[in-house]
mmCIF file of C-alpha atoms in Angstrom:
data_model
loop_
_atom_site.group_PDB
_atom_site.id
_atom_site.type_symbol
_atom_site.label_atom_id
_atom_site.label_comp_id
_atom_site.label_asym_id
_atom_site.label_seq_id
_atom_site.Cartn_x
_atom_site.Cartn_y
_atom_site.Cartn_z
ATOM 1 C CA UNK A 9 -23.657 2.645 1.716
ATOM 2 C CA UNK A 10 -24.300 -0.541 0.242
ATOM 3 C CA UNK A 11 -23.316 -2.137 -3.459
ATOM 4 C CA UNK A 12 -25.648 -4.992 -4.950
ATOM 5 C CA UNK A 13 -24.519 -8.739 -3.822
ATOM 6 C CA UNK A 14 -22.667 -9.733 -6.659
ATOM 7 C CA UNK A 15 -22.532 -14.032 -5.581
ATOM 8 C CA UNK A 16 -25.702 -14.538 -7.229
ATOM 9 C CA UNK A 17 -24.301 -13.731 -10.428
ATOM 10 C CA UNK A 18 -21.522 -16.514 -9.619
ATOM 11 C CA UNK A 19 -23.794 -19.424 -9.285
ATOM 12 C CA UNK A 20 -22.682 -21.673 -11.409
ATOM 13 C CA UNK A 21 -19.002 -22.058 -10.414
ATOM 14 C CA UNK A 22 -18.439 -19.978 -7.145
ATOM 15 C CA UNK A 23 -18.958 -23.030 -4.948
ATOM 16 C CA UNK A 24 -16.019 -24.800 -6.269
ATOM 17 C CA UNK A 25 -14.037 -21.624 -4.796
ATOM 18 C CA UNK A 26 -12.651 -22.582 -1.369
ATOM 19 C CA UNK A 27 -11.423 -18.861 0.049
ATOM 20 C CA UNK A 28 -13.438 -16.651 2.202
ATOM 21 C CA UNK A 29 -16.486 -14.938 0.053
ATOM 22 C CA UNK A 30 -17.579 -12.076 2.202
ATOM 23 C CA UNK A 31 -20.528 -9.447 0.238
ATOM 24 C CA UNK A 32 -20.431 -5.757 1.758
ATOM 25 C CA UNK A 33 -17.330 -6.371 3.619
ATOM 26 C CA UNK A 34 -16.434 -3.495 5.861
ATOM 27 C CA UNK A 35 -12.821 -2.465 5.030
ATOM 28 C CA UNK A 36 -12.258 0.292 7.374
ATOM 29 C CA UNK A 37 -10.231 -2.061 9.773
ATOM 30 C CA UNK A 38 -8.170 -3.968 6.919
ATOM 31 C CA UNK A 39 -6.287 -0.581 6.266
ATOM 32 C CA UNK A 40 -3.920 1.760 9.028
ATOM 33 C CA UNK A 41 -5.977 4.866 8.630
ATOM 34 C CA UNK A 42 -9.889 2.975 9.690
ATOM 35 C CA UNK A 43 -11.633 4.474 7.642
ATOM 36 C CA UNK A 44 -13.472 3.700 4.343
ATOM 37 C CA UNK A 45 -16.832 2.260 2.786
ATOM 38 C CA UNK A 46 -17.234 -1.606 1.849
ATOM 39 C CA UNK A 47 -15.641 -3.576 -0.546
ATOM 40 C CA UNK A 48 -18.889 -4.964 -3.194
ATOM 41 C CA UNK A 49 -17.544 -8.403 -3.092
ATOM 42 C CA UNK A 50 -14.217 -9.144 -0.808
ATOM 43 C CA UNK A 51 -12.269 -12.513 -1.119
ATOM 44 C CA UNK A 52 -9.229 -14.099 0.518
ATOM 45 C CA UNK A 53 -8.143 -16.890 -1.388
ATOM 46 C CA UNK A 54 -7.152 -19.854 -0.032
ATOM 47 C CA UNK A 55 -4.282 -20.116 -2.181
ATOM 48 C CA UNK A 56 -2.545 -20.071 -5.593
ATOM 49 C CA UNK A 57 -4.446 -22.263 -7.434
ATOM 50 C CA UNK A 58 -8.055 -20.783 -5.404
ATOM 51 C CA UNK A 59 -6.679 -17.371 -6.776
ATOM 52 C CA UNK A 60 -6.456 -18.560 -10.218
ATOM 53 C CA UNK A 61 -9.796 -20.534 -10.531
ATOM 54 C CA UNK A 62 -11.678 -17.339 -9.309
ATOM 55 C CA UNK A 63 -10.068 -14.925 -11.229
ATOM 56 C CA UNK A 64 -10.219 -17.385 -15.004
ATOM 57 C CA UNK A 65 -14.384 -17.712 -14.238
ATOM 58 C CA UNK A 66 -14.794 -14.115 -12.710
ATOM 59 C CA UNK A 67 -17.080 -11.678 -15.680
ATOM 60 C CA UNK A 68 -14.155 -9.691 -16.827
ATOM 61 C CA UNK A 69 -16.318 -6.807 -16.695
ATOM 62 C CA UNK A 70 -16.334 -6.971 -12.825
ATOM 63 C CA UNK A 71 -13.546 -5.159 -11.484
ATOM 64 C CA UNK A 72 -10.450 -5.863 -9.348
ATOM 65 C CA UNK A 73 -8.588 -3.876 -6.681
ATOM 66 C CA UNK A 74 -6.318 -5.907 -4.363
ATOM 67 C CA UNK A 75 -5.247 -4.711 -1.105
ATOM 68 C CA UNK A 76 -2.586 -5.630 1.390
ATOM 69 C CA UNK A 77 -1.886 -4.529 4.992
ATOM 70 C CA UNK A 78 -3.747 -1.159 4.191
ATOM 71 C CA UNK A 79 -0.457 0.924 5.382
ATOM 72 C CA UNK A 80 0.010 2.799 2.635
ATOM 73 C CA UNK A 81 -3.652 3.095 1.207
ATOM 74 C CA UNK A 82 -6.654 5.283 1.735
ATOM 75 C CA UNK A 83 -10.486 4.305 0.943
ATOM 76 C CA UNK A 84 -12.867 6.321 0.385
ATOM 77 C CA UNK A 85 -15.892 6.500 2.553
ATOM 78 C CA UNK A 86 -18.922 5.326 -0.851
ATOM 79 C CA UNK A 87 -16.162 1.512 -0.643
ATOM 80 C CA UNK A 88 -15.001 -0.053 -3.611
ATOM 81 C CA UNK A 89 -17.351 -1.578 -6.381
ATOM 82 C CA UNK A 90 -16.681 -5.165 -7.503
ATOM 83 C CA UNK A 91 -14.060 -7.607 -5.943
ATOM 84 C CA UNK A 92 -11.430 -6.525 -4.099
ATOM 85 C CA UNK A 93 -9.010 -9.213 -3.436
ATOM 86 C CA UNK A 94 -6.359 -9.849 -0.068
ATOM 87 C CA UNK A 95 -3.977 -12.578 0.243
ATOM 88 C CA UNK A 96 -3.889 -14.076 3.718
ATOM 89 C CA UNK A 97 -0.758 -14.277 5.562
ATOM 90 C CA UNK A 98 -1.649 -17.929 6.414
ATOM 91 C CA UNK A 99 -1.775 -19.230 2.703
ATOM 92 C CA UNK A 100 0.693 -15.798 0.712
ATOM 93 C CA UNK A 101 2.999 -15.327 3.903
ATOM 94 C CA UNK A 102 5.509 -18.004 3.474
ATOM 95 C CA UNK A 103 9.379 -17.444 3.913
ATOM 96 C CA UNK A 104 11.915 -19.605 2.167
ATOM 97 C CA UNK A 105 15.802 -19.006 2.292
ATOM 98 C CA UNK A 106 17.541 -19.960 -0.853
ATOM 99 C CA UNK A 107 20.907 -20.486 -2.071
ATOM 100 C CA UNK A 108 22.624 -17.457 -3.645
ATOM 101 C CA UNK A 109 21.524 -15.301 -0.612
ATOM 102 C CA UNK A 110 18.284 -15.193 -2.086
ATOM 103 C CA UNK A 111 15.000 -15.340 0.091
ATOM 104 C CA UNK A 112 11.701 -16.075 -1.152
ATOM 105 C CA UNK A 113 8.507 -14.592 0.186
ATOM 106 C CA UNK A 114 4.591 -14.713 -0.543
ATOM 107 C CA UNK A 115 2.985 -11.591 -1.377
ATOM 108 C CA UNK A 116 0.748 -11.500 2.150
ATOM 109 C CA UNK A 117 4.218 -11.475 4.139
ATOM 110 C CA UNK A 118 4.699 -8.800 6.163
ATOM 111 C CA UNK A 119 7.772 -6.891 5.154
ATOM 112 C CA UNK A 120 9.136 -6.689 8.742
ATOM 113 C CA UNK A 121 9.243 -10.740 8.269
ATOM 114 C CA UNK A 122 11.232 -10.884 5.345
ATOM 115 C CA UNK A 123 14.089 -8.745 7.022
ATOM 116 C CA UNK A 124 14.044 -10.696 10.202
ATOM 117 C CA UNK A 125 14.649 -14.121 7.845
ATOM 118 C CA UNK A 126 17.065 -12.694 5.642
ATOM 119 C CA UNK A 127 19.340 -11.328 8.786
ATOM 120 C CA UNK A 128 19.088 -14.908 10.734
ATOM 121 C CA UNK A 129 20.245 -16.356 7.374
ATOM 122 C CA UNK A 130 23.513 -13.717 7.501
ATOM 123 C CA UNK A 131 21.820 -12.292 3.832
ATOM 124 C CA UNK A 132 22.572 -8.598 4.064
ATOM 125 C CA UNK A 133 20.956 -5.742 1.852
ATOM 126 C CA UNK A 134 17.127 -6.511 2.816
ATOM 127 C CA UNK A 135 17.363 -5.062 5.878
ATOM 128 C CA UNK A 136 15.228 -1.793 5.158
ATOM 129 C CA UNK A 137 12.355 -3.951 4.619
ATOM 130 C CA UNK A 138 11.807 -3.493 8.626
ATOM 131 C CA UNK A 139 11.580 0.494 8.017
ATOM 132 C CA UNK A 140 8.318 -0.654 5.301
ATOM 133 C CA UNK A 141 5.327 -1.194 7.128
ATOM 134 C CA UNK A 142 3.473 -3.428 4.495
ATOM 135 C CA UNK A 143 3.449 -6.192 3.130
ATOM 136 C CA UNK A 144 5.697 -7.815 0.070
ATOM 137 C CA UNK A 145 2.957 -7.672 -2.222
ATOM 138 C CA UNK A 146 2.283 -4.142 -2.049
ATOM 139 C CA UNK A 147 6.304 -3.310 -1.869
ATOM 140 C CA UNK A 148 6.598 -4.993 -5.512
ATOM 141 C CA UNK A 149 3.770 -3.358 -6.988
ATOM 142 C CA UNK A 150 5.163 -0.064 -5.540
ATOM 143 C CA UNK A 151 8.572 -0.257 -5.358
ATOM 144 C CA UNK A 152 8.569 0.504 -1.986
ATOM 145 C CA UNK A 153 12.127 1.610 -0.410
ATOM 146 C CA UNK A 154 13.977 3.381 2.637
ATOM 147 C CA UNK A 155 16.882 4.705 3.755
ATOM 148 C CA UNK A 156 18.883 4.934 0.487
ATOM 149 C CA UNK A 157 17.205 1.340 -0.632
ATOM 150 C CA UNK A 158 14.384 0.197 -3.280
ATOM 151 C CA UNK A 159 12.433 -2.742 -4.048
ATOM 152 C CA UNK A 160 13.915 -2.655 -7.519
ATOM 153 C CA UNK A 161 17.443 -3.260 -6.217
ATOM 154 C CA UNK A 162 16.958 -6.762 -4.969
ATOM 155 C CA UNK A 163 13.714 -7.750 -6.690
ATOM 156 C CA UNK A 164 14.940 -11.280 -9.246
ATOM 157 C CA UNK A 165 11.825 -12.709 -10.115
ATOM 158 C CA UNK A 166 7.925 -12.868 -9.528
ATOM 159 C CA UNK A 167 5.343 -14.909 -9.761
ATOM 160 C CA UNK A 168 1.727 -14.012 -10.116
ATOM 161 C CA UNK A 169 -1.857 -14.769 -11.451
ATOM 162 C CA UNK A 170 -3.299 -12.965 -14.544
ATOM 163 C CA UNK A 171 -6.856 -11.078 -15.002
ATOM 164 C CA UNK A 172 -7.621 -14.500 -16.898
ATOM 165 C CA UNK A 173 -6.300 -16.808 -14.240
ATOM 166 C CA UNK A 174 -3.387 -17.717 -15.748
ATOM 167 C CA UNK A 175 -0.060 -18.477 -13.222
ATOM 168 C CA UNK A 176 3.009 -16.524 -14.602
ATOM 169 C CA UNK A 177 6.669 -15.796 -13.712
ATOM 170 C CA UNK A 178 8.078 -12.450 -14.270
ATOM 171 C CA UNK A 179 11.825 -11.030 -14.498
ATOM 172 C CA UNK A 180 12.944 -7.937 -12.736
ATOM 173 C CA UNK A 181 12.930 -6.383 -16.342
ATOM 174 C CA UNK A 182 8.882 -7.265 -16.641
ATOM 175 C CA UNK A 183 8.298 -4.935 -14.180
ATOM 176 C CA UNK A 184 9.795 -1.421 -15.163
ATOM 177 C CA UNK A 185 10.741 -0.137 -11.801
ATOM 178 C CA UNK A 186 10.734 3.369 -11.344
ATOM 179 C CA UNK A 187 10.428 5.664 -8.358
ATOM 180 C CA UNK A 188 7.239 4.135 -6.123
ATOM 181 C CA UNK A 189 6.145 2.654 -9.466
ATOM 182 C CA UNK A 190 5.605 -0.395 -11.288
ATOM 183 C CA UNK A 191 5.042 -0.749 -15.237
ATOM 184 C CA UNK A 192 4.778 -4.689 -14.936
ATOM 185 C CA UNK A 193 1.518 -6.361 -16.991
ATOM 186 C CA UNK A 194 -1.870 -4.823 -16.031
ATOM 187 C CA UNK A 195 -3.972 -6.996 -13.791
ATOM 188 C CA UNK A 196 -1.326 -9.262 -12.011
ATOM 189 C CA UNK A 197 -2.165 -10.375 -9.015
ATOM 190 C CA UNK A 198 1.868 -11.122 -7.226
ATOM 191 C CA UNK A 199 1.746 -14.330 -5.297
ATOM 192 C CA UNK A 200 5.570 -14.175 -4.521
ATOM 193 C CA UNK A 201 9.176 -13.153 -5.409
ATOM 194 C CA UNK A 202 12.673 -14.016 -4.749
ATOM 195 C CA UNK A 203 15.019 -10.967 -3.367
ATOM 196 C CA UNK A 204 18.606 -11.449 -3.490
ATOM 197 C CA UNK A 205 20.643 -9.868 -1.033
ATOM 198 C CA UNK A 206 24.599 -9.930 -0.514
ATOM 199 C CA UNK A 207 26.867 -12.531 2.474
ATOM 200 C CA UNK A 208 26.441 -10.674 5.789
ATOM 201 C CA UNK A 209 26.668 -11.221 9.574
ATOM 202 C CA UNK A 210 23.968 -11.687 11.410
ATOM 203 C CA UNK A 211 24.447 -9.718 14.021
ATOM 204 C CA UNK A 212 25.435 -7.016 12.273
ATOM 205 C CA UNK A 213 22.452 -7.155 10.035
ATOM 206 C CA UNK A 214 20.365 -7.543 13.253
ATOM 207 C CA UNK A 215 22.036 -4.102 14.659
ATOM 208 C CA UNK A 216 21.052 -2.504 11.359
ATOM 209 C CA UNK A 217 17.510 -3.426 11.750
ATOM 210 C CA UNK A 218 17.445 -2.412 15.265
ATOM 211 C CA UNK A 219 18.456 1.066 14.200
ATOM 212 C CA UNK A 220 16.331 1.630 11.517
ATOM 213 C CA UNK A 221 13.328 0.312 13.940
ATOM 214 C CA UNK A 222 14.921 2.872 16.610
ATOM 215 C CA UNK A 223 14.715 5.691 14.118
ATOM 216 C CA UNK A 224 11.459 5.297 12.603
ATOM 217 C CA UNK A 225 10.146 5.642 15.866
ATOM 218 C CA UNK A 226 12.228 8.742 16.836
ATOM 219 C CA UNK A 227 11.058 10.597 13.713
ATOM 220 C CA UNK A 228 7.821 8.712 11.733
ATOM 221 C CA UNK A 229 4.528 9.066 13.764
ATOM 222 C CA UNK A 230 4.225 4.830 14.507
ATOM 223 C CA UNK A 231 1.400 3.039 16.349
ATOM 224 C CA UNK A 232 -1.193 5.404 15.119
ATOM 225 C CA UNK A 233 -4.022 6.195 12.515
ATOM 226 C CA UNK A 234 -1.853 6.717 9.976
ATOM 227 C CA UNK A 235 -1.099 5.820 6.101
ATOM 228 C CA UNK A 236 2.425 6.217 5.680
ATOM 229 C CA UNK A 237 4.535 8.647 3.670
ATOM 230 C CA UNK A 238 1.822 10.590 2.109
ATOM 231 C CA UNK A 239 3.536 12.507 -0.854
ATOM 232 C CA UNK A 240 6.423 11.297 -2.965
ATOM 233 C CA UNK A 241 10.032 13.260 -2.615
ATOM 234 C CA UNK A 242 10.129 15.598 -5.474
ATOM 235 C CA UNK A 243 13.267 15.445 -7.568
ATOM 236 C CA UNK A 244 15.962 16.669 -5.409
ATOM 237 C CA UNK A 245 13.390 17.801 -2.952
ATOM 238 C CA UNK A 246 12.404 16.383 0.598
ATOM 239 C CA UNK A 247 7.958 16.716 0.978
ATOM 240 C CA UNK A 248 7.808 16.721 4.741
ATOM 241 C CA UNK A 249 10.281 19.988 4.446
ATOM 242 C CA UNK A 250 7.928 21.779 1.688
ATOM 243 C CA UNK A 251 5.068 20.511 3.905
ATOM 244 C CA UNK A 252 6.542 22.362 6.678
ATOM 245 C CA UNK A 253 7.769 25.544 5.257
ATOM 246 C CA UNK A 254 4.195 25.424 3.575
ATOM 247 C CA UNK A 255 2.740 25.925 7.153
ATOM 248 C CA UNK A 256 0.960 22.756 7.211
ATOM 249 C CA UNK A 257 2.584 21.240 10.860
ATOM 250 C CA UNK A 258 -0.152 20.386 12.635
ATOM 251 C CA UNK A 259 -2.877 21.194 10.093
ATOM 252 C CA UNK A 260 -6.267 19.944 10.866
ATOM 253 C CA UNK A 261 -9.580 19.361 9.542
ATOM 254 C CA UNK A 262 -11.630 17.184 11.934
ATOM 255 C CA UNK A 263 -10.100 14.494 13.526
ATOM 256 C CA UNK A 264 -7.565 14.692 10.355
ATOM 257 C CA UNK A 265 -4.154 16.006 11.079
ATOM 258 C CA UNK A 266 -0.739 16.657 9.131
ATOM 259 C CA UNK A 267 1.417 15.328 11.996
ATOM 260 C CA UNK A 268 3.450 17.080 14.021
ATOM 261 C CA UNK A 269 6.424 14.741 14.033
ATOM 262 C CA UNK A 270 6.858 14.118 11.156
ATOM 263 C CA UNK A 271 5.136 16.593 8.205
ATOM 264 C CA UNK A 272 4.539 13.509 5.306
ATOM 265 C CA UNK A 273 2.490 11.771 7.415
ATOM 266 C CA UNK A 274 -1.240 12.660 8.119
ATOM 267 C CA UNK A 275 -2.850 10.627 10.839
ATOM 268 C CA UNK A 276 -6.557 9.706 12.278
ATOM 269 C CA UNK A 277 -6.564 11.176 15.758
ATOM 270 C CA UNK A 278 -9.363 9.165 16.822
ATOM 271 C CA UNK A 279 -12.641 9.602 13.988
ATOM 272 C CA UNK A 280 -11.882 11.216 10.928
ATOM 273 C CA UNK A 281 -13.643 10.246 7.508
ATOM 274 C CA UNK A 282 -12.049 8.913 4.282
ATOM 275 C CA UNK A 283 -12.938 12.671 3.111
ATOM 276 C CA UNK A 284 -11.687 14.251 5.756
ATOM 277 C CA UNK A 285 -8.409 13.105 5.358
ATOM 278 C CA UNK A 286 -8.171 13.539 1.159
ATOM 279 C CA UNK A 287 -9.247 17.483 1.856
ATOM 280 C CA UNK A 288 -6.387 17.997 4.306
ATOM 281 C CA UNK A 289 -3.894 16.029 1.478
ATOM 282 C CA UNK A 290 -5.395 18.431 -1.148
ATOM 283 C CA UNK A 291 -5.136 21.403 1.168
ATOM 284 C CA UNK A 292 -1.455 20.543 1.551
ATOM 285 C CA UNK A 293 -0.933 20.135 -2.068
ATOM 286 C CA UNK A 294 -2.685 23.627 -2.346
ATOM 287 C CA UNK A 295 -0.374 25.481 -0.149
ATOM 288 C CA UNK A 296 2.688 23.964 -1.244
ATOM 289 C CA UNK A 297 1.511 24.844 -4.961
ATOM 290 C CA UNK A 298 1.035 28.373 -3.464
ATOM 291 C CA UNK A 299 3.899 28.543 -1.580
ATOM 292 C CA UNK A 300 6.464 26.732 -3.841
ATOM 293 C CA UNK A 301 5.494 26.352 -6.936
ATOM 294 C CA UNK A 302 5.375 22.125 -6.410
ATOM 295 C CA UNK A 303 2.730 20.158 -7.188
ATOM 296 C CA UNK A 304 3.063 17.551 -4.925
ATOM 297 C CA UNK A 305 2.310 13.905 -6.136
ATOM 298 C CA UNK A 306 0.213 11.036 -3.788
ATOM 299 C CA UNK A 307 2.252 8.401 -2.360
ATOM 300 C CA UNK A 308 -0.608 7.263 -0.781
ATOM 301 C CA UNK A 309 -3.059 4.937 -2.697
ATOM 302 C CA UNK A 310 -6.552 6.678 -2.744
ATOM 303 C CA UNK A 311 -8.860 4.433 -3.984
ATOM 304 C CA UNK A 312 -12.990 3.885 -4.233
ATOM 305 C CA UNK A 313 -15.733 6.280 -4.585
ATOM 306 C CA UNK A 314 -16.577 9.649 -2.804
ATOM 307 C CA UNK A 315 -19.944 9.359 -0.562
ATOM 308 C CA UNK A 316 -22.605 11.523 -2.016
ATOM 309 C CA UNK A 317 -21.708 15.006 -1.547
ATOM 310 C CA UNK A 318 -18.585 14.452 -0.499
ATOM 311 C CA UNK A 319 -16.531 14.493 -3.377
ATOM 312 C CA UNK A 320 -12.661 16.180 -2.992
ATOM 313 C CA UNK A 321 -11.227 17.879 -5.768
ATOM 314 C CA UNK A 322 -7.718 17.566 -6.757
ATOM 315 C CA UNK A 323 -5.579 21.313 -4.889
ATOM 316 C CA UNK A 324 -9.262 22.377 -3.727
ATOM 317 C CA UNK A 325 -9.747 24.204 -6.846
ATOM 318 C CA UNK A 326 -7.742 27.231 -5.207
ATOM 319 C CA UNK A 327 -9.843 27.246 -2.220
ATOM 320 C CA UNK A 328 -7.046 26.522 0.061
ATOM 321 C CA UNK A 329 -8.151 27.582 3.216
ATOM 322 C CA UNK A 330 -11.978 27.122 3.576
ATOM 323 C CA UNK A 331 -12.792 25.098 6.539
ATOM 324 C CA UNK A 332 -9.090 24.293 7.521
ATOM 325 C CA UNK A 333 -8.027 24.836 11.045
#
């Protein structure tokens, strides 16, 4: 599938743009799972001031869907219609060490980075940034956490660029945390934040991370096809256990499987489709419905359009089992 090439309509300011312009960009090896149609219009920006110039002249009719690592985010196999926007590690992965045991870090840095900087600098509590396999940017618009730890609990202030192009700072209150969720202004693109953490040891930060590495690959499902936790906890509730007693270890529908190691996680075993994978998430949903009476919420960011004839509805409709192995 293919979307119509959008620069043409850009002609009379896009050359003063000096990030990476790429029409029909494949996305299927930007995000974990590999799978997924093209993005209409992708763009890395070459930096702040490239993000905001694009963004002030782009037709605010055209849409916008920015993407990180891909570790937490499905795409569908029809892509994504207008632009869809990644900051580069190169320009958005910067690491700074402040006073106050504060760190700050661009959007594009990987989370794992952050961790390692704040431990060398003795700054304790951001250590369970090395369990979140993303990228800052997406654990701010997220609230991504682990082990007992959120985003929202060492988040101080952001920076970002609005739908108009405009270069903002937010507070910690802007955003209105809650569990995996931000309520922070529609359409802002984060650039970077400042974390503060508390006086630590190194080394004994170091051994934390070491363990939570150690244990993530003990229990998670890690160097695979795979998007991350795929359903969020329930209140009081663990999903991978109402995934399990649901019957759903090991589930499969084509080369799509609810892992056996670890029941949250569904993984690529080698070439499943975008749709493939969103049936066996709705099939879960369905028999945990069935089973417990939970309706299971994505964790997971689906996002894009279905390929012709391949639309999947949310809990199957009821038709739980058709087609499932």
């Amino acid at each position: 599938m293919s979307f119509p090439d959008l620069l043409p309509r850009f002609s009379g300011w896009i050359g003063d743009v000096r990030g990476k312009l790429s029409p029909n960009h494949p996305l299927a090896k930007t995000v974990w799972f590999r799978v997924g149609g093209p993005a209409q219009l992708y763009f890395e920006p070459a930096d702040e001031a490239d993000l905001a110039l694009f963004l002030k002249n782009l037709p605010t009719e055209i849409k916008v869907t920015v993407i990180g690592l891909g570790s937490n985010l499905l795409i569908r196999d029809g892509g994504i219609d207008g632009v869809v926007i990644k900051l580069p590690a190169k320009a958005f992965g910067r690491v700074e060490v402040l006073e106050g045991n504060r760190v700050r870090a661009g959007a594009g840095l990987p989370d794992v980075k952050i961790a390692t900087a704040a431990a060398k600098a003795g700054i304790d509590g951001l250590a369970f940034f090395r369990g979140i396999p993303g990228a800052v940017g997406g654990a701010l618009y997220m609230n991504a956490g682990c082990y007992g730890t959120e985003a929202k609990e060492r988040v101080v202030s952001l920076r970002g660029v609005t739908r108009d192009g405009e270069i903002i700072e937010l507070t910690n209150a802007d955003m209105a945390y809650q569990y995996r969720k931000s309520n922070g202004p529609e359409g802002v693109v984060f650039t970077s934040a400042v974390f503060e953490g508390l006086s630590g040891d190194s080394e004994d930060i170091l051994t934390k991370m070491r363990e939570i590495t150690e244990r993530r690959e003990s229990t998670q499902p890690t160097n695979t096809r795979t998007g991350g936790s795929t359903f969020k906890n329930p209140d009081g509730q663990s999903a991978w256990k109402l995934v399990d007693e649901a019957g759903c270890r090991g589930l499969r529908i084509g080369d799509a499987q609810v892992s056996e190691m670890h029941t949250n996680f569904l993984v690529n075993l080698d070439a499943a489709s975008a749709y493939e994978i969103e049936t066996l998430g709705e099939t879960v949903r369905a028999r945990v419905r069935q089973t417990h009476g939970v309706e299971l919420v994505w964790e997971i960011r689906r996002m894009g359009h279905f390929a012709p004839g391949r639309e999947v509805k949310e809990f199957l409709d009821g038709d739980v089992f058709a087609g499932v192995a």
